Short mmCIF file of C-alpha atoms in Angstrom, two decimals:
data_model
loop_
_atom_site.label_atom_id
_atom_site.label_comp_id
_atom_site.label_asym_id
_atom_site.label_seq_id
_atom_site.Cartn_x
_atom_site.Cartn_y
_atom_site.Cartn_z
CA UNK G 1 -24.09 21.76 -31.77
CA UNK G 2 -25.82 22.91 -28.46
CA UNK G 3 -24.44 25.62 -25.92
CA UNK G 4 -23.50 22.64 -22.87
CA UNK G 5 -21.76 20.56 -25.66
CA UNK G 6 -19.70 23.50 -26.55
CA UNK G 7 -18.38 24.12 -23.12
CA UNK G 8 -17.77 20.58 -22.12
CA UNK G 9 -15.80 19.83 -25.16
CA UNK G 10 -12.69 21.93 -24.07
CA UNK G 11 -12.88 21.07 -20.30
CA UNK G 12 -12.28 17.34 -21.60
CA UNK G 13 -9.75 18.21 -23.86
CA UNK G 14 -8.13 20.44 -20.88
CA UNK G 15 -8.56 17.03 -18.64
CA UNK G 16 -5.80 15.19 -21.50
CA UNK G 17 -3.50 18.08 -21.63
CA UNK G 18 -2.83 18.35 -17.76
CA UNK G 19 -2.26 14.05 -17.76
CA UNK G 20 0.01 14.46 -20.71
CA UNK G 21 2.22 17.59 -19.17
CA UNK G 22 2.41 15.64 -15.70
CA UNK G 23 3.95 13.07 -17.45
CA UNK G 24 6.59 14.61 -19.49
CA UNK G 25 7.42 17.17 -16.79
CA UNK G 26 7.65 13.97 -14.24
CA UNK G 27 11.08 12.65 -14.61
CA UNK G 28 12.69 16.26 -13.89
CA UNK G 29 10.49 17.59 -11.42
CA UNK G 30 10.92 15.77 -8.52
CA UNK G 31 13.96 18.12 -6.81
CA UNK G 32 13.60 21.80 -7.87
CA UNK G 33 16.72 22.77 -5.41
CA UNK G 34 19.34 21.05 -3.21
CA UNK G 35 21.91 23.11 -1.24
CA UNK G 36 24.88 20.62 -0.26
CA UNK G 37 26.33 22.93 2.21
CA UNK G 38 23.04 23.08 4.53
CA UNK G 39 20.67 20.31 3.33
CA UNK G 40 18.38 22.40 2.70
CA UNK G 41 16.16 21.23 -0.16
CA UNK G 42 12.76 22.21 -2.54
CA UNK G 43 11.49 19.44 -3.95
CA UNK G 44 7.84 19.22 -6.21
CA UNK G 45 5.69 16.08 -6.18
CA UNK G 46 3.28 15.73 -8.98
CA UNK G 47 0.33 13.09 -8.22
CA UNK G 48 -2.46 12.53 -10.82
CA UNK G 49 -5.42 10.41 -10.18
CA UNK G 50 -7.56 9.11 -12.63
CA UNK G 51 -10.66 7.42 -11.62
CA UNK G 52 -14.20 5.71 -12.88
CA UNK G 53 -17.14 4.70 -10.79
CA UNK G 54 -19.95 2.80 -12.39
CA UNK G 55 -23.56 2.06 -10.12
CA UNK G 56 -26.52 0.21 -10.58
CA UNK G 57 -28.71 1.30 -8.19
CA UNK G 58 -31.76 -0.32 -6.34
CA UNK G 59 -35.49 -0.70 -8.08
CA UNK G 60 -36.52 3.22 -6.09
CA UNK G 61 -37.23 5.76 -9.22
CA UNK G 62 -38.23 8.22 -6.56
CA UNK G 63 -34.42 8.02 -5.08
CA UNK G 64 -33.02 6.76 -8.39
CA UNK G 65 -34.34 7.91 -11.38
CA UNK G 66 -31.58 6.80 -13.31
CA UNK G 67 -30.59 3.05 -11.99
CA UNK G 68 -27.31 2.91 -14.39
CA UNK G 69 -24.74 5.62 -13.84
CA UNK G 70 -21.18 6.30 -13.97
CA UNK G 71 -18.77 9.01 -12.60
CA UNK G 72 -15.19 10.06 -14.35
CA UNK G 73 -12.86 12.36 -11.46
CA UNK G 74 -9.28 13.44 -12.51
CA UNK G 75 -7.11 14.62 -9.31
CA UNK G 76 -3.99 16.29 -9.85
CA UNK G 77 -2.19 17.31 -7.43
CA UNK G 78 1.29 19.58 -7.13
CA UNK G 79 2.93 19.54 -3.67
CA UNK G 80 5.90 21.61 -2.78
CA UNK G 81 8.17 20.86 0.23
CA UNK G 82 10.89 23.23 1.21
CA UNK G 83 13.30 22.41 4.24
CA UNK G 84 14.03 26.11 4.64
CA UNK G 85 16.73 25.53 7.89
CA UNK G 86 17.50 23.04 10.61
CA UNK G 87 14.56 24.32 12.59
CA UNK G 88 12.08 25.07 9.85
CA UNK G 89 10.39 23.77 6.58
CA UNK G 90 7.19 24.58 4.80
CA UNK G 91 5.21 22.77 2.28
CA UNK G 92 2.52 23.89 -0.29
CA UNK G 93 -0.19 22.08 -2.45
CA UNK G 94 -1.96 23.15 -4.97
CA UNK G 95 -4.77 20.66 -6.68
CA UNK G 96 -7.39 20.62 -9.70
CA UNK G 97 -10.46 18.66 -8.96
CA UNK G 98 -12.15 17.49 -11.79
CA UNK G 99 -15.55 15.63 -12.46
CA UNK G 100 -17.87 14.14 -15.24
CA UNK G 101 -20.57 12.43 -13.60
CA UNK G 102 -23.89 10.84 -15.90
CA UNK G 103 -27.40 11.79 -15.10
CA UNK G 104 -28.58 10.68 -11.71
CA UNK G 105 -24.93 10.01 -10.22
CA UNK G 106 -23.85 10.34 -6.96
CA UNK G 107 -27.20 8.74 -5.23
CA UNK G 108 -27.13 6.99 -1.91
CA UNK G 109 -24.39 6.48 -0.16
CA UNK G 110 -21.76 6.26 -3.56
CA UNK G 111 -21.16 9.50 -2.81
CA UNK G 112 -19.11 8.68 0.19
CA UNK G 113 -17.08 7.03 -2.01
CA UNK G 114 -15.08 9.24 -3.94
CA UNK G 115 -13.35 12.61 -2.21
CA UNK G 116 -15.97 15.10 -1.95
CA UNK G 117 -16.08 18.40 -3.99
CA UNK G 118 -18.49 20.42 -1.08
CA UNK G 119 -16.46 23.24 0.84
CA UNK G 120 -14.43 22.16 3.44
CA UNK G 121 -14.49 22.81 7.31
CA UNK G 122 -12.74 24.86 9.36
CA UNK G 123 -11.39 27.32 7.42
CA UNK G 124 -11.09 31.08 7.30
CA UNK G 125 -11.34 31.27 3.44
CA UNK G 126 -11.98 28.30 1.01
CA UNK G 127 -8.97 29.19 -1.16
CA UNK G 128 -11.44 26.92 -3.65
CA UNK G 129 -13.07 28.20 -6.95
CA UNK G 130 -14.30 27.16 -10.16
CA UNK G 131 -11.62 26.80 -12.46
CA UNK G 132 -13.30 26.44 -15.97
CA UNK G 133 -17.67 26.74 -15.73
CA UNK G 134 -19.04 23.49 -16.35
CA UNK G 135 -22.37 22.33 -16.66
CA UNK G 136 -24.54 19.79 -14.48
CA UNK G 137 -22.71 17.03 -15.70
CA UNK G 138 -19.29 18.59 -15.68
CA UNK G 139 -17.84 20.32 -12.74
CA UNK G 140 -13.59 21.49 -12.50
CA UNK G 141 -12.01 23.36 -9.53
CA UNK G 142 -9.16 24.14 -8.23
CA UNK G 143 -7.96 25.22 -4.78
CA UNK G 144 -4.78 25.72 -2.70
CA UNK G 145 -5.07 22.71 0.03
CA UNK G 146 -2.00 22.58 1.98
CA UNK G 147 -0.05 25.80 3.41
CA UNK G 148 2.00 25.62 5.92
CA UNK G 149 5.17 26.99 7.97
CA UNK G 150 6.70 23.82 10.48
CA UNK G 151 8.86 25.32 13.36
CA UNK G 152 10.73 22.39 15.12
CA UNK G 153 12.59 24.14 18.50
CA UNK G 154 14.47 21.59 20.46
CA UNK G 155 11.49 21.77 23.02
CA UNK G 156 8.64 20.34 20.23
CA UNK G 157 6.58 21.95 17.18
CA UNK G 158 5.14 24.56 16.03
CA UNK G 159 2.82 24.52 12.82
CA UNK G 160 1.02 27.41 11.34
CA UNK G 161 -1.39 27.36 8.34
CA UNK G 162 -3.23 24.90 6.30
CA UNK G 163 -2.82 21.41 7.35
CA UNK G 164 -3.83 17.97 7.64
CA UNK G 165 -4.73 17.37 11.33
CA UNK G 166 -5.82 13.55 12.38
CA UNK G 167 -6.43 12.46 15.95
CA UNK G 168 -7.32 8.71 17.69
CA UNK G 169 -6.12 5.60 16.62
CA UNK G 170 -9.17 4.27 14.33
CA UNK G 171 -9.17 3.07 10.96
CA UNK G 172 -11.97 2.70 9.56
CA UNK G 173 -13.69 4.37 12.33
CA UNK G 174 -12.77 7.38 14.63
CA UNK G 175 -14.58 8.58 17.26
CA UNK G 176 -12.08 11.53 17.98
CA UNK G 177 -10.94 12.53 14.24
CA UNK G 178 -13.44 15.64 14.33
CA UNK G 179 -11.18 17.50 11.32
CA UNK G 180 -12.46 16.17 8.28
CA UNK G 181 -12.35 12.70 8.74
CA UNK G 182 -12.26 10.07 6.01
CA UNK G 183 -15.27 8.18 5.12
CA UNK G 184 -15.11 4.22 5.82
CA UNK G 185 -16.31 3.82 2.24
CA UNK G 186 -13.73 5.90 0.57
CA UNK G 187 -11.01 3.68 -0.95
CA UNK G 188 -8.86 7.14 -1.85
CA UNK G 189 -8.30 7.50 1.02
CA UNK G 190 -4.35 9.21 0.88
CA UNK G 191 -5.22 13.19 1.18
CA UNK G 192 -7.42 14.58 3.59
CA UNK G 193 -8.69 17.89 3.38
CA UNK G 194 -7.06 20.46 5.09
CA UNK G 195 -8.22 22.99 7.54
CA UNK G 196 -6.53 26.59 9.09
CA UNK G 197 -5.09 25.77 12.27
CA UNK G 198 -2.10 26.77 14.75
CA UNK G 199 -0.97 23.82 16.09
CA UNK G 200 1.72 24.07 19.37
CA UNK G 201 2.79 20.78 20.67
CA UNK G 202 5.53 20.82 23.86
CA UNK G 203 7.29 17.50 24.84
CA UNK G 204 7.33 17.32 28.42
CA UNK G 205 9.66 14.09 28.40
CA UNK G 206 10.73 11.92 26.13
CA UNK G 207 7.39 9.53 26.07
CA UNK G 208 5.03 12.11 26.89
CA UNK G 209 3.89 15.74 25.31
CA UNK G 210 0.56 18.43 25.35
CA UNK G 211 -0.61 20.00 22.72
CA UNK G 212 -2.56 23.71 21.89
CA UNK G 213 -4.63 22.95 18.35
CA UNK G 214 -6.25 25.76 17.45
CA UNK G 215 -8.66 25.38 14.23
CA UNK G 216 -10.53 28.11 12.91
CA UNK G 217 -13.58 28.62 10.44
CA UNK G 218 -15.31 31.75 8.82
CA UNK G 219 -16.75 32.47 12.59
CA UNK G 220 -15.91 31.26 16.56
CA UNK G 221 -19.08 28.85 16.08
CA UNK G 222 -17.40 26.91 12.93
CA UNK G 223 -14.04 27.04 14.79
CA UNK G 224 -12.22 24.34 17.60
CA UNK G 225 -10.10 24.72 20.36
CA UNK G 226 -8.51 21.64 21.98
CA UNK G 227 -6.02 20.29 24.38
CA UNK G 228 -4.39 17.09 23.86
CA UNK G 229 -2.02 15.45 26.04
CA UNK G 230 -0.08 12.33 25.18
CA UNK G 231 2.14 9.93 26.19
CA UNK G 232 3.77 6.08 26.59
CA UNK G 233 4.85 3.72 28.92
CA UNK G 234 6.02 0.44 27.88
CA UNK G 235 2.78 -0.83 25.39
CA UNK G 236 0.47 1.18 26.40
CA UNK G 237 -0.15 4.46 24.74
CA UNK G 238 -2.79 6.85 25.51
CA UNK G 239 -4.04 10.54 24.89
CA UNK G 240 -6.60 12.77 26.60
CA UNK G 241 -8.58 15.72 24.26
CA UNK G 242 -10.36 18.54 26.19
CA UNK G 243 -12.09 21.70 24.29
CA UNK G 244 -14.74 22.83 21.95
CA UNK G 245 -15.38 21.31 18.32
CA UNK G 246 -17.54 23.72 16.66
CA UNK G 247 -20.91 24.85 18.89
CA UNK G 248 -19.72 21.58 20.94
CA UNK G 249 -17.72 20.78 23.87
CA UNK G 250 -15.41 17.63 23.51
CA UNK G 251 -14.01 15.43 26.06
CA UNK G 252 -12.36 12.48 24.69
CA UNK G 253 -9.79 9.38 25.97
CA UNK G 254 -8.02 7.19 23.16
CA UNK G 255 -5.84 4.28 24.21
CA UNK G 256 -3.95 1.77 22.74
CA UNK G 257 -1.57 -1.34 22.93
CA UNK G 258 -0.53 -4.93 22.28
CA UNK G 259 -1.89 -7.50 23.77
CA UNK G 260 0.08 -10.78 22.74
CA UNK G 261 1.28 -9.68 19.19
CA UNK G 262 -2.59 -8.09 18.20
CA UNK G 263 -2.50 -4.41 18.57
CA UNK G 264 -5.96 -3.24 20.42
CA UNK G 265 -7.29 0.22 20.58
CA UNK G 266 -9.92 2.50 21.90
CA UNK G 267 -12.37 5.60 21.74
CA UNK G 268 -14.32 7.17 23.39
CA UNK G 269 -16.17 11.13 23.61
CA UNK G 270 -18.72 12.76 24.89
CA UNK G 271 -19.95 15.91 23.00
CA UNK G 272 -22.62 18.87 24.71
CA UNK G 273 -24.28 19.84 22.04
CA UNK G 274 -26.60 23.30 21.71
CA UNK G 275 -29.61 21.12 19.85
CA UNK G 276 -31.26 18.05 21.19
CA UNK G 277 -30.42 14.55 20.26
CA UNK G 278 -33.09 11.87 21.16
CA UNK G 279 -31.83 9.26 20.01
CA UNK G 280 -28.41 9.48 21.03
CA UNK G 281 -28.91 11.04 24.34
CA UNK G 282 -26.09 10.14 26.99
CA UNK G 283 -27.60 8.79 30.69
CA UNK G 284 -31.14 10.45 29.47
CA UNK G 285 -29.77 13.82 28.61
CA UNK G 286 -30.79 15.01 25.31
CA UNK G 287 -27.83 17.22 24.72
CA UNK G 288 -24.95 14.82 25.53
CA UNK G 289 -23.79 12.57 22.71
CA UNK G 290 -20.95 9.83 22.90
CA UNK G 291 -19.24 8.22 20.08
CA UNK G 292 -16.75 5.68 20.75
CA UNK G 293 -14.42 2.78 18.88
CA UNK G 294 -13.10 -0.37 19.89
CA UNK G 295 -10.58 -2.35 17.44
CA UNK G 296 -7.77 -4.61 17.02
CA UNK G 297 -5.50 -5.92 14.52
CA UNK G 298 -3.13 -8.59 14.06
CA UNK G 299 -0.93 -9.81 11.17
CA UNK G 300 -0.85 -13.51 10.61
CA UNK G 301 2.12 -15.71 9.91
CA UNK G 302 0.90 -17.02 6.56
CA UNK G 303 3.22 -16.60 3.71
CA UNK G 304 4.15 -13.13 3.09
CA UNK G 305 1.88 -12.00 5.82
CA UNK G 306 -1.63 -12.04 6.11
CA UNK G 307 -3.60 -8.74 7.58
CA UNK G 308 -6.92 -8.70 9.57
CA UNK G 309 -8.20 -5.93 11.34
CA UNK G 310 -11.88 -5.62 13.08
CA UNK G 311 -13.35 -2.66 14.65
CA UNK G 312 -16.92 -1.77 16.32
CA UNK G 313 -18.18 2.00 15.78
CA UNK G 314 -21.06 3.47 17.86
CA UNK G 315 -22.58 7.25 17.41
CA UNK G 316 -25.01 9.07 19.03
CA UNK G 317 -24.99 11.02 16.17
CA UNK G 318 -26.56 8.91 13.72
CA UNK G 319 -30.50 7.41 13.55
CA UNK G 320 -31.66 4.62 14.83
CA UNK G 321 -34.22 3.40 12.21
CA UNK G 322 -33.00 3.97 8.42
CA UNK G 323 -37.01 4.44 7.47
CA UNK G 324 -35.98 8.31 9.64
CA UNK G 325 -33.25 9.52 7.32
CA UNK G 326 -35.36 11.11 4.91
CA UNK G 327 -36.97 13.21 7.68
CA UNK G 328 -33.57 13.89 9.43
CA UNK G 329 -32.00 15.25 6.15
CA UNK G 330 -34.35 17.71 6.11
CA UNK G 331 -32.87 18.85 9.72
CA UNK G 332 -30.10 21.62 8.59
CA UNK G 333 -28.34 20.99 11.89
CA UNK G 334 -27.76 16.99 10.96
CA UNK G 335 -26.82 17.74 7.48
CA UNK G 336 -24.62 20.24 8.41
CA UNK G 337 -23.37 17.86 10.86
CA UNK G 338 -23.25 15.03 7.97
CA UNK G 339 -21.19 17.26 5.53
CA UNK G 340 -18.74 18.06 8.49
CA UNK G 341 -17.88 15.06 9.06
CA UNK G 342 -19.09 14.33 11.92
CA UNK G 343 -20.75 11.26 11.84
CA UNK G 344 -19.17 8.50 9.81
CA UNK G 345 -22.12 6.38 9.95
CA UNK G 346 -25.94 6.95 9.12
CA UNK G 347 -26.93 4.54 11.53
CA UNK G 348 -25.94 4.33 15.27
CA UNK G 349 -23.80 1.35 15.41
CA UNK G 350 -21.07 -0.42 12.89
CA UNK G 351 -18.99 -3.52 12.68
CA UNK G 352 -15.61 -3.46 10.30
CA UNK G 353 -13.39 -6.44 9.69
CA UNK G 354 -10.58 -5.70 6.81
CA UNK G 355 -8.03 -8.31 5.60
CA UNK G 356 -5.12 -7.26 2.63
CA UNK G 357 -2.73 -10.01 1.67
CA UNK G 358 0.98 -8.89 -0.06
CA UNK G 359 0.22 -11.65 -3.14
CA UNK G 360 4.41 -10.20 -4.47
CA UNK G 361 5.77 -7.21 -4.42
CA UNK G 362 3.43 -5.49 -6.55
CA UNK G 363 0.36 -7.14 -6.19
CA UNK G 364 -1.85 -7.20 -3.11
CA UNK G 365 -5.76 -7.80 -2.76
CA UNK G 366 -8.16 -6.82 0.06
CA UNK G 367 -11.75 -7.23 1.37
CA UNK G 368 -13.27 -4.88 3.56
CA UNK G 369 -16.72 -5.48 4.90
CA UNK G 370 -19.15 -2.77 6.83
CA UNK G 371 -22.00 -4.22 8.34
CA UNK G 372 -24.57 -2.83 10.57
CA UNK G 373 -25.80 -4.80 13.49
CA UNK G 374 -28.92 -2.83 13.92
CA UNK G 375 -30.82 -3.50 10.56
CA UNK G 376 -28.18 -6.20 9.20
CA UNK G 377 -27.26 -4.58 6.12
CA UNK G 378 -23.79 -4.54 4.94
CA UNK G 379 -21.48 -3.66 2.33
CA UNK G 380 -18.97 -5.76 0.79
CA UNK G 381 -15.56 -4.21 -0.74
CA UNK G 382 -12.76 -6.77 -2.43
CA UNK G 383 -10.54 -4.98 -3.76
CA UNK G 384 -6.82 -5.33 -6.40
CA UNK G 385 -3.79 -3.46 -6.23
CA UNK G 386 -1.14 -3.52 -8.91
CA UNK G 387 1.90 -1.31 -8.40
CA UNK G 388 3.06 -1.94 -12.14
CA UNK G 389 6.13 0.52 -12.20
CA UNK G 390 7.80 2.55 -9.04
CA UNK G 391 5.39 5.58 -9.94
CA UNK G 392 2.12 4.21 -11.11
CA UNK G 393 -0.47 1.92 -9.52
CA UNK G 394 -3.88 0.54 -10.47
CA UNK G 395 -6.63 0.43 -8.11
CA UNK G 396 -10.05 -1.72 -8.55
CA UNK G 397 -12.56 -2.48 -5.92
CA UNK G 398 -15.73 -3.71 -6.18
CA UNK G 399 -18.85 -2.29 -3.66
CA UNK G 400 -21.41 -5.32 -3.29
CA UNK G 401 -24.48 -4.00 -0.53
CA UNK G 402 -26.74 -6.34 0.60
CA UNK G 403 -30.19 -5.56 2.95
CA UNK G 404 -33.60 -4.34 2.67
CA UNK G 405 -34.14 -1.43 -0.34
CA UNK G 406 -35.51 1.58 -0.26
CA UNK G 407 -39.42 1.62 -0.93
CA UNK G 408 -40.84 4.41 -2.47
CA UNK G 409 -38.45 6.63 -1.17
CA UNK G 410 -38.17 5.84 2.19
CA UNK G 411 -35.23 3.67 3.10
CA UNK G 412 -35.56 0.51 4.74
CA UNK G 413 -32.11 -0.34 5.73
CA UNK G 414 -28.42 1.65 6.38
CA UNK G 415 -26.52 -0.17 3.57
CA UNK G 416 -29.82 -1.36 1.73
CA UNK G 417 -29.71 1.86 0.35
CA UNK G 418 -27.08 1.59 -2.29
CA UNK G 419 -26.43 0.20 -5.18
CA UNK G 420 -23.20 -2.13 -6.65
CA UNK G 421 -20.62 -0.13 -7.92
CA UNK G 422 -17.10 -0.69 -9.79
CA UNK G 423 -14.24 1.36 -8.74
CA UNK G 424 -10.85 1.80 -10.75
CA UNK G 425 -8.10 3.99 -10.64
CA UNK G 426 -4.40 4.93 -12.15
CA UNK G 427 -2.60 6.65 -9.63
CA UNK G 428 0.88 8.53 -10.85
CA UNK G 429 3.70 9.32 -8.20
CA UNK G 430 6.52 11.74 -9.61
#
C-alpha cells in the first residue's frame, strides 16, 4: 500500500465518525443552559452537510484534462449562542471543512459552486488551519468562523468580532455586498464567511438609523471603512454607503419598494480604484468603476404560491470578451479581486430570472437561469428540495450550460465555459 493511500484512509474514516457523533449527540444538544429567572439561555446547534458534485466538462484537454470528475465536501458545523443579559448575547461557531475531489476537479466555473476553501477577506488572522494533512485529492480544515459579542442599548447596536455582514437588497446579484458575497451559482448558499469587524449602528427614529462598519484585514489596504444610513417611509426603503472598501473608495445608493404587489429594487456604486480599468471605465475615466442591480419579484396566486424573481447585474469589473479571461487571470490585481469577491460575474453584464414552487409542505422545486446578454451563454439550474423529517433535508440541482466552448484553451463564451454538473446534498439541523 502506497504512502497517499495510507493517509487518506483515516481522514475518510474520520469523515464517518464526526456524521455518526452529530447524530447521536443531536437530540440532547440543542439547549446546553436555560436560566428561568432571567431568560438567559446557551444553546448549541449542530449542522452537517454532506454533499457530491459530479462534471462532465467541455471537449478542451488544455482546460480539462480530465472531462469526468466528481467532488465529495462534508461541512460540519457547531454554533453556540449565549443570551448573556437583556442587553447582550454572543454567539460562536466553530466548523470542519472537508473535501475529496477526483483528478482534474474544480475546472471552470464549478468551482463557484460549492463554498470555497481559499482564505477569507477581511480579517486580522484566519483562525483557519489544516486539521489532518491530506494529499492533492484530499484536503480537511477547520477554523473558528463566527465570534462575536452583540450589545443592544436602548439607542441601537453594537457588534464586535467575527461576523456575517451583508448589505443591498440583491439576490442573486449585489452590487453593494462587498464582504464576501455569495456566488450566483452557489446553491449552499446558508453561511457566509465571516470577516473582523466593529459594527455601531444608532437609530435616529423609529424608520430611520446610521451606521459605523468598520472591517479590518491583515493591513489598512485589505481593510473597509463605511457609513451607511438607512431608513423608510411608507414603501419605499432606501440606504446610502459612503467609505473605502479595500484600496477603493465606495459610494453606493440601494432602494427598494412595491410597486402593485411586485417588490422592485435597486443598486448602484461607483468605486475609485488605484489600477486602471479599460473596460469598465465610468464617463471615460479609467479608474472609476460602477456596478449596479436592478430586480423585482412577485409571488403569484397559483395554488400554494408560485415564486418568480428577475434581476439584471452590470460590472465594470468584469471583461468584456470571454476570449480575454485567460490573459486577465494572469493580472494579480483581478484575481485578487476575483477571490475577494468582488465581482460576481466574469463578464460585464447578467440577466437572472428564478421561480420555486411549495409542491406540499416538504417538497418544493426551483429553476434558476443565468444568462449573459453579451455572448448569449447561459446556465440552467432546476433544482428538488425534500425536507423529509423536521431536521434533515435533501438537496439536488442540476447545472445545464449552454454557449460557445472553450477552444484550445481560450474561452469563447462566459457560461460556455463549463461543463453539466449534478449537485446533491443531506443537510442535518439539530
Amino acid at each position: 500500500m502506497n504512502g497517499r493511500a495510507l493517509r487518506t484512509r483515516p481522514s475518510r474514516s474520520l469523515l464517518s465518525v464526526l456524521c455518526a457523533s452529530a447524530l447521536a449527540f443531536a437530540a440532547s444538544a440543542v439547549e446546553l443552559w436555560y436560566d428561568d429567572e432571567t431568560g438567559r439561555f446557551v444553546n448549541l446547534d449542530i449542522s452537517p452537510k454532506l454533499t457530491v458534485l459530479g462534471s462532465h466538462a467541455p471537449d478542451d484537454p488544455i482546460l480539462y484534462p480530465e472531462r469526468d470528475t466528481a467532488t465529495g465536501l462534508l461541512r460540519l458545523r457547531l454554533g453556540l449562542t449565549a443570551q448573556l443579559a437583556d442587553w447582550a448575547s454572543s454567539e460562536l461557531a466553530y466548523e470542519h471543512r472537508a473535501r475529496y475531489a477526483s483528478d482534474g476537479a474544480g475546472g471552470g466555473i464549478t468551482g463557484a459552486m460549492l463554498p470555497s476553501f481559499s482564505e477569507a477577506p477581511y480579517r486580522l488572522t484566519q483562525l483557519d488551519a489544516e486539521f489532518i494533512k491530506g494529499d492533492d485529492k484530499y484536503e480537511h480544515r477547520h477554523e473558528i468562523d463566527r465570534a462575536l459579542v452583540a450589545l443592544h442599548p436602548k439607542w441601537g447596536d453594537v457588534t464586535i468580532g467575527r461576523q456575517a455582514i451583508g448589505l443591498g437588497r440583491g439576490v442573486l446579484f449585489s452590487a453593494v455586498d462587498v464582504f464576501s458575497p455569495f456566488s450566483p451559482l452557489e446553491v449552499d448558499r446558508e453561511w457566509r464567511h465571516g470577516v473582523d469587524a466593529f459594527r455601531v449602528e444608532y437609530r435616529t427614529s423609529t424608520t430611520s438609523s446610521v451606521e459605523l462598519l468598520g472591517v479590518f484585514g491583515e493591513s489598512w489596504d485589505d481593510s473597509a471603512v463605511l457609513a451607511r444610513g438607512r431608513g423608510y417611509l411608507g414603501d419605499v426603503d432606501a440606504e446610502l454607503i459612503v467609505g473605502k472598501r479595500a484600496e477603493d473608495a465606495m459610494f453606493a445608493g440601494v432602494v427598494s419598494t412595491i410597486v402593485g404587489n411586485a417588490e422592485v429594487h435597486g443598486e448602484l456604486a461607483a468605486f475609485r480604484t488605484p489600477e486602471d480599468f479599460p473596460d469598465g471605465a465610468l464617463f471615460g475615466n479609467e479608474r472609476w468603476v460602477a456596478k449596479a442591480v436592478a430586480g423585482a419579484s412577485y409571488t403569484f396566486d397559483v395554488g400554494n404560491g408560485l415564486y418568480l424573481l428577475g434581476e439584471y447585474h452590470y460590472s465594470g469589473f468584469g471583461v468584456r470578451d470571454a476570449e480575454d479571461l485567460v490573459f486577465r487571470y494572469l493580472d494579480g490585481d483581478f484575481l485578487e479581486r476575483f477571490l475577494r469577491g468582488d465581482m460576481q460575474l466574469l463578464g460585464q453584464h447578467g440577466l437572472a430570472l428564478q421561480l420555486s414552487y411549495p409542491f406540499t409542505n416538504t417538497v418544493s422545486g426551483s429553476l434558476s437561469v443565468l444568462q449573459s446578454p453579451t455572448d448569449g451563454s447561459g446556465i440552467a439550474l432546476p433544482g428538488f428540495r425534500w425536507d423529509f423529517t423536521d431536521y434533515a433535508s435533501l438537496n439536488t440541482h442540476l447545472y445545464l450550460p449552454w454557449g460557445p466552448k472553450p477552444d484550445h484553451g481560450i474561452p469563447q463564451s462566459e457560461y460556455g465555459l463549463s461543463g453539466e454538473s449534478v449537485f446533491v446534498q443531506l443537510s442535518m439541523y439539530f
